[in-house]
Each structure stands twice: as structure tokens, then as C-alpha cells.
DNA sequence: TCAAAAGTGTTGTGAATACACCCATGG
DNA sequence: CCATGGGTGTATTCACAACACTTTTGA
């Protein structure tokens, strides 16, 4: 069984197209929203899909860069220089790769995709471009409930991405990516409430976060001009995404809300 | 900026080679071991590497199947029918994809790889085949300490895989993949001790696992012929890999042992 | 009958909850 | 001076760690 593997000529291995697809999340209007584009070209022309496109072997240094470029081209949402992550607007991390035979219906080519999760604080309206006729924020509940049909296997990718975001909210400070660089604990708490779909006690949350000095740091500044007593402003620390339980130590999977 | 994206001809996108690479783990001789093969062909001929190879668009139905096939070809380690997972020997899950420019030095082609984590209970000696001259189990500590040089970016892949295995040990019953279908709680505990590199209290572990009825189920049978009092035998339940904290709720990342 | 390993009881400690209460600001 | 949201105090509950102890086998 092992021997005849040699009959496969290493110089004649199949060639794939490789794409990147992005699940871009933001919290807007008290709900988790996902960025979708309407496809300008075949296949699935006119259908909603995740923003993304082919990796360019010559122009893209790696997969992350390809994802950044596609997001900028199709939606106008940008990344700042990678070094100044403090001022950078959009968090990006890889989810996983997807391929099965004929996943892309175009004849003569197999296309594998690498899916990414991108997160930003109350992002602006997208500007369609490239392969996108139209770009819009949609509540993730609409997508999960299949109220909007997606091209390719993008429905599955979105399900996986939402699961991953909810999980990482529990054991990292990923929530801080949904909030501006300087934020109040009330704003951070709101992210948890929206994504988990249930209230979080204001007072316990406050103490818990104050105790996580490894993850967030007070700036000393206060909010002003808002209703009520001014709130302390915090910034995330560089180590913010290192693991370590954040909230809900005993939360079990089958109680996860559908909201 | 978005407009000139159209100048990129969608029919002429670059073609990639796509490979799968496997990090195969087992617990052997009181240490976590990783399966390596010695490369029979260029590039990196004669060097140690992860087992893996090109995805065959016609023969492989999806990425998981390609990974299973490569493992069988290069090491003789097999998977049983997917349906009878109960009797199946090797657990397989995707880690993530890797690509950067010239990641594979072969001229004229860019190669992206999809890395997998595979786990089995005290696996047998591998039988080299295909692109592998030689196949052997190595302690992961040797690889992490760079006492063995690996081809391509496989060193990085191994680091990522070990981190992921340690993490999933904390919030899933992934440990059960390292022991036979029927196992004692002492055997399961041994997996934690080996991978985390520190002792786990026998009595607290016993109670904790007994309380996780969602994950493991007693068979009613007992061990015999061993030293000491016979132990109850357990089997994992189908839901075994659903999240939910298992042990060490308050374990922080920077205390992870290096072994 | 002794060593070895399985399994039980009990207690202290710290973290997560629940909720009463006080503080500082805008209107 | 009142509504609104920020922030503090404190009791209860619960999970986990620590460790003394009993049970059941093989040699």
C-alpha cells in the first residue's frame, strides 16, 4: 500500500487556487454584526458572500497580508501599519482552511480557502470595490438563522467563526477588540452581553476586570459629557490575548445562547 | 484604491500546490512523542520532517481524507472507517494553514500547507513509505528544544500544535484520545501528568472525572491481573470533545511547563 | 501480611455570584 | 434635587486543593 505512492509524480501535483475569506465582526446597534458583500462575478454572481479573493503569490507576502488586502479592496476597511497595533483598527486571526472536491463550481480548477476572523470597534459603513457590488453589515442572527443565503460554503465558515469568537471571549480578552483603544468597563461589558445574549452583573464585572491587571490598564483619564458619573478609561495591554480564564469559569457548551 | 482591483484577471489567478502535514502525538515511555519522517526526496532530502504530502484533487474528497491517506502511506498508521469512530484508532483535527512567499524552495511553485493534529493511544512503531525513508517517534521536548532540525517551517507548526494540544487538554476531554477505548482513570491521569509535566492528585482527579458524566461513562467492567486493587474501566462518550472546563480552571498561560 | 494501587471522607480556601448600598455627574 | 450610570461592601455558594484514611487486589 505504501510502495506505490511513488507512482505519483511529484512534478505533476495538482494546482489549486487559494483564496482568503474574511468573517468581519463588529458590535453595532446592540447586536453582533457580520460584513457581507454581494458578488459582482460568477460563480454565485449577485449572491451574498464573505469578502475575500485569490491570494497573489507575487504580491502577498503571506496569508494574513492577503486577507488585509482583500478586506481593503472589497470594503474599504483598512489596516494600519502592523507595528503600531495600538492604533490599528482591525484585529485579524486565522480560523482554518476549507476544501472539498468541487467546493468551487468553476470548471478546471479546485479552490481551497483560508478563513479569517476580523474584529473592529463599531466599524464604519463599508465601501464596495473589487469583486463586490455591494457591501453591508448584517446581524449574525440573520445569517445563522439562514435568513440570508451565502455563496460557496460560507454559511459553514460563519458558523465556525461565531463559535470561535464566543469561545475566545471566554478565555481571552478578545472582547477588547470590539471596543475603541480607550474604553470604559461598561463598554466592554456591553460586548459580552451582546455576544452572549444575556446580562452580565455590572458590579462583579467591574471587580473582575480590575483584577486582570495583566490584560487591561487604567489610563487615569475619565469620560466626560455623558450621562451619570464619569467612568475610568482603560487600554488593553500588549499581552491581552494570552489565554487565561476571563469570565464564566463553569460555562458549559450546550447552554450557549443562539443570540 | 479599490477600483483597480479589476485589473487582476480572475481567470489567471496563481496556482498553488496544497499539502497536508500531520503532527501525530502519542504518549510513550512517560513522555509526549511526535512522529517524524526522514525525507526521501528534494527539497530537504534526508532531513526530518512532519509526515504529509500533496493533496490530490481527484483522489481526496477533502482535506481530512488527504491527511489520513498521507499518514497511512508514509507511516503505515491507519484509520478505521470513519463511522465506527468508537473502534477508530486515531483522532484527527485541523490546526491551521501556513503559507508565506517561497515557503517551499522549489522553483516555479508556491506551496501552502494545511497542518493537522493527530492523536492515538500508544501507537506502534511506524512503517516508512512513500516520501519517507525512515519514520520514528521523537519526544516533543527534543523538537521544541531544537535538538532535531526540521524541514520547511515544520518547527513552527510543531510549536503551534503542542500549544493547541495543551490548551485543548484544559477545556475538552482530548486526553481521552491518548488512551485506549476502555481506560482507567489512572491511565487518563497519566496523560495529563505527562503533557503538563506536573503531578495531578489521584483522589481529586478521580472525583472530578466521575462528576463529568457528560464526557465519560463507566462500563461496569474492572481491570484484572495488574498490581493493586482492580480499577473501573470507562469509555468516552460521543460528546467527549464538547467544550467545558475539565481541570485547572484558574491555570494561566505563562505558568505552562516547558517539561 | 505486606506493598501497591483504587477509591472515600473531610476540611479549608478562594473565586464566582447575588444584591444592598454609596458616589459623582448632567439635567 | 433627582435620574442615571459608576463604583464599593459583604454574605453566600461552590469548586478545587490538600491530605488522612479505607478497600481490594497480587506477590
XYZ file of C-alpha atoms (C1' of nucleotides) in Angstrom:
572
model
C 0.000 0.000 0.000
C 2.744 2.390 0.903
C 5.032 1.467 -2.006
C 3.025 2.634 -4.993
C 2.840 6.150 -3.642
C 5.961 6.714 -5.743
C 3.864 6.353 -8.866
C 2.544 9.813 -8.098
C 4.863 12.209 -9.905
C 5.950 14.952 -7.583
C 6.346 17.352 -10.505
C 2.779 16.825 -11.619
C 0.897 17.525 -8.397
C -2.447 19.256 -8.845
C -2.595 23.034 -8.823
C -5.135 24.779 -6.632
C -6.458 28.267 -6.474
C -6.053 29.566 -2.943
C -8.373 32.233 -1.602
C -8.785 34.032 1.685
C -12.251 34.745 3.084
C -12.979 37.052 5.991
C -15.605 36.945 8.681
C -15.524 40.555 9.837
C -17.363 41.196 13.099
C -18.361 44.370 14.878
C -20.867 45.306 17.561
C -23.448 47.762 16.238
C -26.890 48.710 17.480
C -26.686 46.293 20.410
C -26.072 43.283 18.164
C -23.151 41.362 16.704
C -22.888 42.178 13.001
C -21.079 40.469 10.148
C -19.790 42.084 6.981
C -21.137 40.655 3.715
C -20.589 41.597 0.080
C -22.718 40.956 -2.952
C -20.715 39.125 -5.597
C -20.090 41.010 -8.832
C -18.874 37.982 -10.811
C -19.530 34.319 -11.417
C -19.825 31.974 -9.698
C -22.706 32.894 -7.409
C -22.963 36.309 -9.102
C -25.354 38.586 -7.222
C -25.322 36.418 -4.112
C -24.160 37.470 -0.662
C -20.779 36.139 0.385
C -17.872 36.767 2.689
C -15.385 39.335 1.441
C -12.259 37.661 0.090
C -10.442 36.621 -3.024
C -7.457 34.893 -4.527
C -4.093 35.004 -2.820
C -1.500 36.587 -5.138
C 1.699 34.650 -4.825
C 3.822 37.571 -6.043
C 2.126 40.472 -4.303
C 1.089 38.988 -0.953
C 3.873 38.158 1.468
C 1.732 35.717 3.451
C -1.857 34.732 4.151
C -2.514 37.490 6.689
C -1.398 40.145 4.242
C -3.593 38.706 1.533
C -6.557 38.891 3.893
C -5.820 42.509 4.759
C -5.574 43.446 1.092
C -8.839 41.754 0.184
C -10.679 43.437 3.007
C -9.389 46.828 1.934
C -10.213 46.244 -1.729
C -13.706 44.914 -1.261
C -14.946 47.007 1.640
C -12.615 49.967 2.098
C -11.908 48.893 5.668
C -8.227 49.365 6.324
C -5.435 48.180 8.485
C -2.836 50.492 9.891
C 0.824 49.507 9.886
C 1.223 46.199 11.626
C 3.784 47.592 14.049
C 1.541 50.241 15.573
C -1.059 47.736 16.605
C -2.055 50.169 19.334
C -3.553 52.496 16.752
C -4.500 49.650 14.391
C -8.197 49.370 13.897
C -8.839 45.777 12.965
C -7.805 42.593 14.696
C -7.096 39.661 12.384
C -6.524 35.990 13.077
C -6.773 32.839 11.039
C -9.680 30.465 11.605
C -8.849 27.413 9.447
C -8.707 26.142 5.862
C -11.626 24.693 3.884
C -11.571 22.448 0.879
C -13.574 19.593 -0.508
C -13.896 18.396 -4.098
C -15.764 20.856 -6.345
C -16.144 23.296 -3.461
C -15.837 25.991 -6.126
C -18.019 25.095 -9.125
C -15.748 26.714 -11.727
C -14.615 24.003 -14.141
C -10.965 23.082 -14.411
C -9.846 24.310 -11.032
C -10.055 23.324 -7.377
C -10.112 26.188 -4.902
C -9.116 25.940 -1.258
C -9.836 28.842 1.055
C -8.281 30.035 4.272
C -10.859 31.691 6.507
C -10.049 34.562 8.846
C -11.752 36.250 11.746
C -11.506 40.046 11.771
C -12.830 42.272 14.525
C -13.066 46.019 14.931
C -14.741 48.622 17.139
C -18.043 49.902 15.721
C -16.720 49.890 12.164
C -17.985 52.356 9.533
C -20.213 51.584 6.596
C -18.208 49.575 4.068
C -17.361 50.870 0.570
C -17.796 48.138 -2.044
C -14.985 47.543 -4.556
C -13.194 44.831 -6.481
C -15.346 41.758 -6.774
C -18.081 43.299 -4.584
C -21.129 45.122 -5.996
C -22.412 45.989 -2.602
C -21.214 45.646 0.978
C -23.274 45.734 4.159
C -23.393 44.843 7.825
C -25.852 42.096 8.706
C -26.791 40.846 12.173
C -25.175 37.456 12.659
C -28.512 36.103 13.842
C -29.845 36.637 10.315
C -27.019 34.589 8.872
C -27.155 31.818 11.472
C -30.910 31.530 11.004
C -30.276 31.246 7.237
C -32.414 34.291 6.547
C -29.689 35.265 4.089
C -28.261 32.696 1.659
C -24.480 32.708 1.239
C -22.280 31.603 -1.649
C -19.924 28.595 -1.535
C -19.622 27.030 1.938
C -19.629 30.451 3.571
C -22.564 29.572 5.805
C -20.439 26.870 7.430
C -17.477 29.210 7.761
C -19.644 31.781 9.538
C -20.966 29.166 11.952
C -17.439 28.076 12.788
C -16.267 31.663 13.175
C -19.085 32.658 15.536
C -18.405 29.595 17.663
C -14.743 30.505 17.824
C -15.427 34.138 18.730
C -17.764 33.108 21.547
C -15.190 30.650 22.846
C -12.337 33.111 22.741
C -14.431 35.659 24.583
C -14.420 33.234 27.484
C -10.723 32.619 27.793
C -9.048 35.686 26.297
C -9.749 39.400 26.291
C -10.867 39.212 22.670
C -13.787 41.421 23.714
C -11.372 44.343 23.845
C -11.052 44.162 20.054
C -14.695 45.214 19.728
C -14.122 48.423 21.614
C -12.042 51.600 20.893
C -8.463 51.784 22.080
C -9.602 53.646 25.189
C -12.754 52.223 26.651
C -14.841 52.092 29.816
C -15.673 48.868 31.560
C -19.325 49.463 30.732
C -18.466 49.429 27.025
C -16.517 46.216 27.449
C -19.334 44.635 29.401
C -21.757 45.554 26.651
C -19.728 43.440 24.216
C -20.125 40.366 26.388
C -23.830 40.975 26.827
C -24.413 41.374 23.113
C -22.383 38.354 22.017
C -23.543 36.007 24.745
C -27.079 37.336 24.669
C -27.531 37.583 28.407
C -26.954 40.252 31.069
C -23.680 40.451 32.982
C -23.689 41.888 36.511
C -22.166 45.362 36.343
C -20.539 45.250 39.763
C -18.992 41.814 39.572
C -17.756 42.530 36.071
C -16.111 45.698 37.303
C -14.176 43.945 40.034
C -13.218 41.025 37.840
C -11.750 43.265 35.164
C -9.935 45.447 37.663
C -8.252 42.304 38.951
C -6.959 41.362 35.486
C -4.076 43.802 35.580
C -2.279 41.566 33.145
C -4.801 42.368 30.439
C -6.039 45.927 30.866
C -4.544 49.049 32.398
C -6.264 52.240 33.616
C -5.196 55.397 31.787
C -6.086 57.700 34.671
C -8.390 59.678 32.363
C -12.149 59.825 32.814
C -15.049 60.113 30.420
C -16.984 63.378 30.337
C -20.100 64.778 28.750
C -22.074 61.578 29.212
C -24.963 60.831 31.488
C -24.126 59.887 35.057
C -20.864 59.687 36.930
C -17.733 59.770 34.735
C -16.100 56.406 34.129
C -12.456 55.473 34.217
C -10.841 54.832 30.811
C -8.748 51.715 30.212
C -6.401 50.478 27.473
C -5.583 46.917 26.587
C -2.080 45.717 27.301
C 0.058 44.005 24.654
C -0.459 40.662 26.397
C -4.203 40.997 26.145
C -4.791 37.876 24.067
C -2.779 35.465 26.136
C -5.025 32.714 27.457
C -6.331 32.501 30.982
C -9.956 32.304 32.052
C -11.737 35.631 31.939
C -15.343 35.112 32.885
C -17.732 32.262 33.485
C -15.363 29.550 34.549
C -18.115 26.999 34.675
C -19.945 27.760 31.470
C -20.872 24.638 29.552
C -21.234 24.433 25.808
C -24.837 23.370 25.433
C -26.096 26.410 27.273
C -24.660 28.738 24.644
C -27.312 31.232 23.539
C -28.473 31.332 19.923
C -28.474 35.076 20.050
C -7.521 52.136 -4.442
C -10.406 49.731 -4.632
C -11.111 50.372 -8.286
C -8.025 48.992 -9.957
C -8.543 45.626 -8.353
C -10.414 44.822 -11.560
C -7.122 44.851 -13.434
C -6.395 41.485 -11.862
C -7.706 38.869 -14.276
C -9.806 36.352 -12.394
C -9.011 33.667 -14.988
C -5.275 33.986 -14.409
C -5.027 33.641 -10.650
C -1.874 31.925 -9.406
C -1.853 28.188 -8.927
C -0.589 26.727 -5.681
C 0.449 23.309 -4.579
C -1.520 22.367 -1.479
C -0.108 19.904 1.022
C -1.244 18.448 4.312
C 1.208 17.971 7.170
C 0.499 15.983 10.309
C 1.658 16.413 13.858
C 0.973 12.944 15.229
C 1.139 12.681 19.002
C 1.152 9.741 21.347
C 2.165 9.135 24.952
C 5.006 6.614 25.170
C 7.504 5.864 27.900
C 6.116 8.580 30.179
C 6.620 11.338 27.610
C 4.698 13.015 24.814
C 6.090 11.819 21.490
C 5.798 13.191 17.972
C 6.019 11.237 14.749
C 8.726 12.361 12.299
C 9.823 11.043 8.930
C 13.122 11.411 7.100
C 12.551 12.912 3.686
C 13.386 10.673 0.717
C 13.255 13.467 -1.886
C 14.217 17.073 -2.504
C 13.766 19.597 -1.096
C 15.282 18.968 2.323
C 16.196 15.395 1.286
C 17.431 13.388 4.256
C 16.089 15.858 6.795
C 13.474 15.136 9.435
C 10.012 16.499 8.716
C 6.358 16.047 9.534
C 4.619 13.308 7.564
C 2.491 14.771 4.813
C 2.262 15.442 1.109
C 0.310 16.932 -1.733
C -3.463 16.912 -1.705
C -4.781 15.049 -4.767
C -7.740 16.938 -6.113
C -9.177 13.866 -7.844
C -8.484 11.190 -5.250
C -9.014 13.017 -1.966
C -12.569 14.012 -1.131
C -11.489 16.701 1.346
C -8.575 17.846 3.470
C -9.184 15.373 6.286
C -9.148 12.448 3.895
C -5.936 13.672 2.321
C -4.342 13.800 5.766
C -5.482 10.265 6.575
C -4.097 8.966 3.287
C -0.717 10.608 3.769
C -0.384 9.270 7.276
C -1.135 5.758 6.096
C 1.249 5.985 3.132
C 4.197 7.440 4.982
C 3.954 5.682 8.324
C 1.595 2.729 7.984
C -0.591 4.125 10.742
C -4.179 3.624 9.737
C -7.622 4.977 10.315
C -10.601 2.704 10.648
C -13.856 3.505 8.916
C -14.982 6.977 9.867
C -18.369 5.729 11.006
C -17.073 3.375 13.666
C -15.240 6.102 15.486
C -15.627 4.022 18.609
C -13.150 1.496 17.253
C -11.167 4.092 15.302
C -7.627 4.440 16.482
C -6.554 7.931 15.539
C -8.158 11.261 16.299
C -7.686 13.917 13.618
C -8.404 17.631 13.620
C -7.200 20.561 11.613
C -4.792 23.037 13.167
C -4.485 25.841 10.574
C -2.990 26.716 7.198
C 0.534 28.015 6.596
C 1.885 29.951 3.671
C 4.372 32.705 3.048
C 6.278 33.544 -0.129
C 8.872 30.900 -1.054
C 7.890 28.785 1.908
C 8.741 25.817 -0.301
C 12.048 26.446 -2.098
C 11.138 24.526 -5.254
C 11.271 26.951 -8.170
C 8.168 27.772 -10.124
C 5.621 26.848 -7.492
C 4.198 28.218 -4.273
C 3.070 25.625 -1.752
C 0.556 26.212 1.023
C 0.096 23.578 3.685
C -2.757 22.685 5.971
C -1.486 21.332 9.288
C -3.335 18.684 11.288
C -3.145 17.344 14.802
C -3.475 13.564 15.097
C -3.586 11.661 18.361
C -3.649 7.985 19.190
C -3.204 5.646 22.177
C 0.338 4.302 22.498
C 0.749 3.928 18.761
C 3.003 1.231 17.261
C 6.331 1.754 15.562
C 5.720 3.446 12.205
C 6.499 1.777 8.866
C 8.124 4.231 6.459
C 6.768 4.520 2.918
C 6.101 6.957 0.105
C 8.208 10.058 0.503
C 9.634 8.811 3.840
C 12.935 6.932 4.115
C 12.556 6.443 7.802
C 9.888 7.122 10.410
C 10.311 7.387 14.160
C 8.786 8.651 17.382
C 10.674 11.527 18.995
C 9.996 13.151 22.364
C 8.411 16.540 21.729
C 10.893 18.088 24.134
C 13.670 17.212 21.654
C 11.836 19.041 18.905
C 10.864 22.056 20.995
C 14.435 22.395 22.218
C 15.560 22.284 18.568
C 17.701 19.229 19.195
C 16.338 17.943 15.909
C 16.223 20.211 12.837
C 13.028 20.079 10.786
C 12.380 20.837 7.122
C 10.295 23.776 5.879
C 8.511 25.678 8.678
C 7.689 22.442 10.462
C 9.345 23.611 13.665
C 6.793 26.422 13.886
C 3.941 24.064 13.100
C 5.018 21.736 15.907
C 5.193 24.610 18.378
C 1.688 25.708 17.438
C 0.377 22.143 17.614
C 1.809 21.464 21.071
C 0.344 24.716 22.355
C -3.033 23.748 20.958
C -2.913 20.235 22.434
C -2.068 21.602 25.877
C -4.882 24.110 25.629
C -7.457 21.586 24.499
C -6.475 19.294 27.324
C -7.725 22.001 29.665
C -11.155 22.569 28.225
C -12.052 19.343 26.450
C -11.538 15.662 27.143
C -8.909 15.496 24.403
C -6.817 13.477 26.871
C -9.115 10.530 26.192
C -7.697 10.309 22.659
C -4.341 9.286 24.131
C -5.722 6.204 25.871
C -7.403 3.021 24.572
C -11.134 2.877 24.054
C -11.561 1.383 27.520
C -9.357 3.026 30.083
C -8.889 3.513 33.800
C -8.851 6.912 35.425
C -5.210 6.309 36.367
C -4.327 5.953 32.687
C -6.186 9.140 31.875
C -4.483 10.971 34.713
C -1.120 9.837 33.452
C -1.783 11.645 30.160
C -2.324 14.936 31.975
C 0.784 14.455 34.068
C 2.954 13.703 31.070
C 1.702 16.532 28.880
C 1.570 19.180 31.588
C 4.740 17.922 33.225
C 3.467 18.050 36.788
C 1.704 15.655 39.162
C -2.091 15.562 39.435
C -3.696 14.473 42.717
C -5.100 10.982 42.207
C -8.055 11.435 44.537
C -9.259 14.806 43.334
C -8.833 13.691 39.738
C -10.933 10.628 40.424
C -13.827 12.629 41.837
C -13.635 15.288 39.162
C -13.820 12.756 36.332
C -16.621 10.796 37.942
C -18.612 14.024 38.028
C -18.172 14.569 34.272
C -20.867 12.096 33.309
C -21.316 14.046 30.126
C -17.882 13.027 28.911
C -17.054 9.568 30.207
C -19.162 6.581 31.198
C -18.264 3.568 33.365
C -18.502 0.210 31.580
C -19.035 -1.744 34.773
C -16.011 -3.901 33.964
C -12.850 -3.927 36.042
C -9.180 -4.386 35.234
C -7.501 -7.597 36.387
C -4.059 -9.087 36.539
C -2.396 -5.814 37.479
C -0.800 -4.773 40.697
C -3.121 -3.458 43.400
C -6.870 -3.129 43.579
C -8.710 -3.524 40.245
C -9.817 -0.283 38.625
C -13.100 0.554 36.983
C -12.992 0.796 33.182
C -14.508 3.795 31.402
C -15.323 4.710 27.812
C -15.538 8.159 26.312
C -18.983 9.344 25.258
C -19.679 10.706 21.772
C -19.902 14.233 23.209
C -16.454 13.956 24.699
C -14.919 16.847 22.808
C -17.570 19.440 23.501
C -16.079 22.364 25.408
C -16.492 22.939 29.094
C -13.724 23.287 31.654
C -12.199 19.975 32.669
C -9.380 20.686 35.076
C -7.465 23.631 36.423
C -9.984 26.399 35.980
C -7.526 29.020 37.087
C -4.477 27.976 35.117
C -2.748 30.926 33.500
C -0.754 30.737 30.312
C 2.643 31.887 31.498
C 2.867 29.097 34.023
C 2.798 26.438 31.290
C 5.622 23.992 31.906
C 8.413 23.520 29.392
C 8.833 19.978 30.660
C 0.892 -9.995 55.626
C 2.763 -6.511 53.073
C 3.126 -3.453 49.086
C 0.647 -1.184 45.691
C -2.874 0.955 43.642
C -8.123 2.145 43.862
C -11.354 4.681 45.963
C -13.854 7.678 50.179
C -14.354 11.479 53.755
C -13.423 15.827 55.362
C -11.894 20.404 55.694
C -10.002 24.853 54.321
C -9.525 28.396 50.837
C -10.517 31.277 47.069
C -13.377 32.553 43.203
C -17.895 33.490 41.308
C -22.392 35.111 42.379
C -26.116 37.991 44.236
C -27.520 42.062 45.836
C -27.642 46.303 49.234
C -25.598 50.445 49.101
C -22.831 54.885 48.226
C -20.676 58.378 44.709
C -20.451 61.826 41.015
C -22.223 63.924 37.297
C -25.974 66.143 33.869
C -30.361 67.992 33.552
C -32.707 67.517 43.770
C -33.485 63.747 41.026
C -32.321 60.424 37.406
C -28.502 57.944 35.602
C -24.834 55.344 35.431
C -20.059 54.496 38.085
C -18.183 52.225 41.756
C -17.842 49.748 46.885
C -19.049 46.311 50.690
C -20.353 41.978 52.007
C -22.565 37.436 52.535
C -23.447 33.002 50.364
C -22.314 29.324 47.495
C -19.448 26.252 45.144
C -15.393 24.329 43.060
C -10.943 22.899 43.918
C -6.769 21.626 46.565
C -4.828 19.125 50.339
C -4.418 15.216 52.778
C -5.912 11.358 56.288
C -7.927 7.177 55.672
C -10.196 2.636 53.984
C -10.585 -1.086 50.371
C -9.051 -4.664 47.287
C -6.032 -6.986 44.844
C -1.049 -9.580 43.586
C 3.020 -11.492 45.412
